[in-house]
Amino acid sequence: MLIIKNLYKCIQQAPILREINLEVQRGEVAVLLGASGVGKTTLLRVLSGIMPASGGTIELDGEQIDTEQLRTQHTVGMVFQQFNLFAHLTVEQNITIALEHVLHKSKEEARAIAHELLERYGLLDKADYTVGQLSGGQKQRLAIARTVALKPAVVCFDEPTSALDPLLTSYVASNIEELAAEGYMVIVSTHSPQLLEKIPCTIHLMRNGTIVESARSINFFADKQDYLQIAAFMAGVEHKRK
Ligand SMILES: Nc1ncnc2c1ncn2[C@@H]1O[C@H](COP(=O)(O)OP(=O)(O)OP(=O)(O)O)[C@@H](O)[C@H]1O
Ligand SMILES: [Mg+2]
């Protein structure tokens, strides 16, 4: 279980995250929902050790972990909004490079793990393609495979649907759901309500650098009047879509 207590983050003296309290269980999908600029990406960056927190604690399975551990132990994997794949490498090399250089696997071992993952994500026949030859959905699957290769406990997705055709959102949703079913803790940032309707999850509405309301999606969709802030945010997004 991941427990975040009182997390703060200031950038150039400006408070970007404040009093973030969040718990995520194994097998749970936690969705950080909120408008642009509320701090969703910043929270994921702090969790994955890309930037240090300014205060608060992060605990995984009862043990407190600091930024250095988060960065070096790959406890929290991140699937970036723009995927951040290595454009000059092949599909297979995008997975093997981290296995060889970060986990110090042999070339053969890295290849075997990459093949297994490429097969699972339907990319085995594309192993020798370059990243540029993949579609948006295939790039995202490769980004997931590369993240999972390092065996993180938590997998974060930053705006997983924004770079995709709306039709592919269902595939993304099933990939996310599958990771949760395997026992990963999954954290997804989004400002689009589409995903919430597709995956059973816990919704955490963010505003101004903090979580202002949380609800299990099943409870929210059954009793929207109990979660007025989430309902108002969703209604606003719907309104803008029209
Ligand atoms: N490196 C940085 N330096 C200065 N300010 C930053 C930095 N990174 C983020 N911010 C500020 O922190 C706030 C939160 O940004 P963040 O990217 O976390 O928002 P977000 O919720 O992910 O938004 P979006 O939905 O547009 O992706 C913004 O006001 C942003 O300008
Ligand atoms: Mg963002």
mmCIF file of N, CA and C in Angstrom, residues 6-7 70 128 137 157 165-166 169 195 239:
data_model
loop_
_atom_site.group_PDB
_atom_site.id
_atom_site.type_symbol
_atom_site.label_atom_id
_atom_site.label_comp_id
_atom_site.label_asym_id
_atom_site.label_seq_id
_atom_site.Cartn_x
_atom_site.Cartn_y
_atom_site.Cartn_z
ATOM 1 N N ASN A 6 0.624 14.507 3.944
ATOM 2 C CA ASN A 6 1.015 15.909 4.053
ATOM 3 C C ASN A 6 2.094 16.352 3.083
ATOM 4 N N LEU A 7 2.008 15.894 1.870
ATOM 5 C CA LEU A 7 3.052 16.197 0.892
ATOM 6 C C LEU A 7 2.960 17.658 0.426
ATOM 7 N N LEU A 70 13.316 6.690 -4.410
ATOM 8 C CA LEU A 70 12.299 6.648 -5.467
ATOM 9 C C LEU A 70 12.953 6.692 -6.840
ATOM 10 N N ASP A 128 11.716 -4.861 -34.391
ATOM 11 C CA ASP A 128 12.825 -4.191 -35.080
ATOM 12 C C ASP A 128 12.434 -2.861 -35.710
ATOM 13 N N GLY A 137 -1.175 4.478 -30.409
ATOM 14 C CA GLY A 137 -1.559 3.425 -29.462
ATOM 15 C C GLY A 137 -0.419 2.445 -29.217
ATOM 16 N N PHE A 157 0.434 7.057 -14.805
ATOM 17 C CA PHE A 157 0.163 7.479 -16.183
ATOM 18 C C PHE A 157 -0.169 8.960 -16.161
ATOM 19 N N ASP A 165 -6.279 8.924 -30.282
ATOM 20 C CA ASP A 165 -7.574 8.914 -30.922
ATOM 21 C C ASP A 165 -8.610 8.479 -29.869
ATOM 22 N N PRO A 166 -9.778 9.109 -29.833
ATOM 23 C CA PRO A 166 -10.764 8.724 -28.802
ATOM 24 C C PRO A 166 -11.102 7.236 -28.820
ATOM 25 N N THR A 169 -9.081 5.084 -26.502
ATOM 26 C CA THR A 169 -9.234 5.253 -25.061
ATOM 27 C C THR A 169 -9.650 3.952 -24.383
ATOM 28 N N LEU A 195 -12.150 8.299 -18.977
ATOM 29 C CA LEU A 195 -11.552 7.122 -18.359
ATOM 30 C C LEU A 195 -12.324 6.649 -17.133
ATOM 31 N N HIS A 239 -19.869 20.464 -20.189
ATOM 32 C CA HIS A 239 -20.411 21.698 -20.738
ATOM 33 C C HIS A 239 -19.472 22.257 -21.812
#
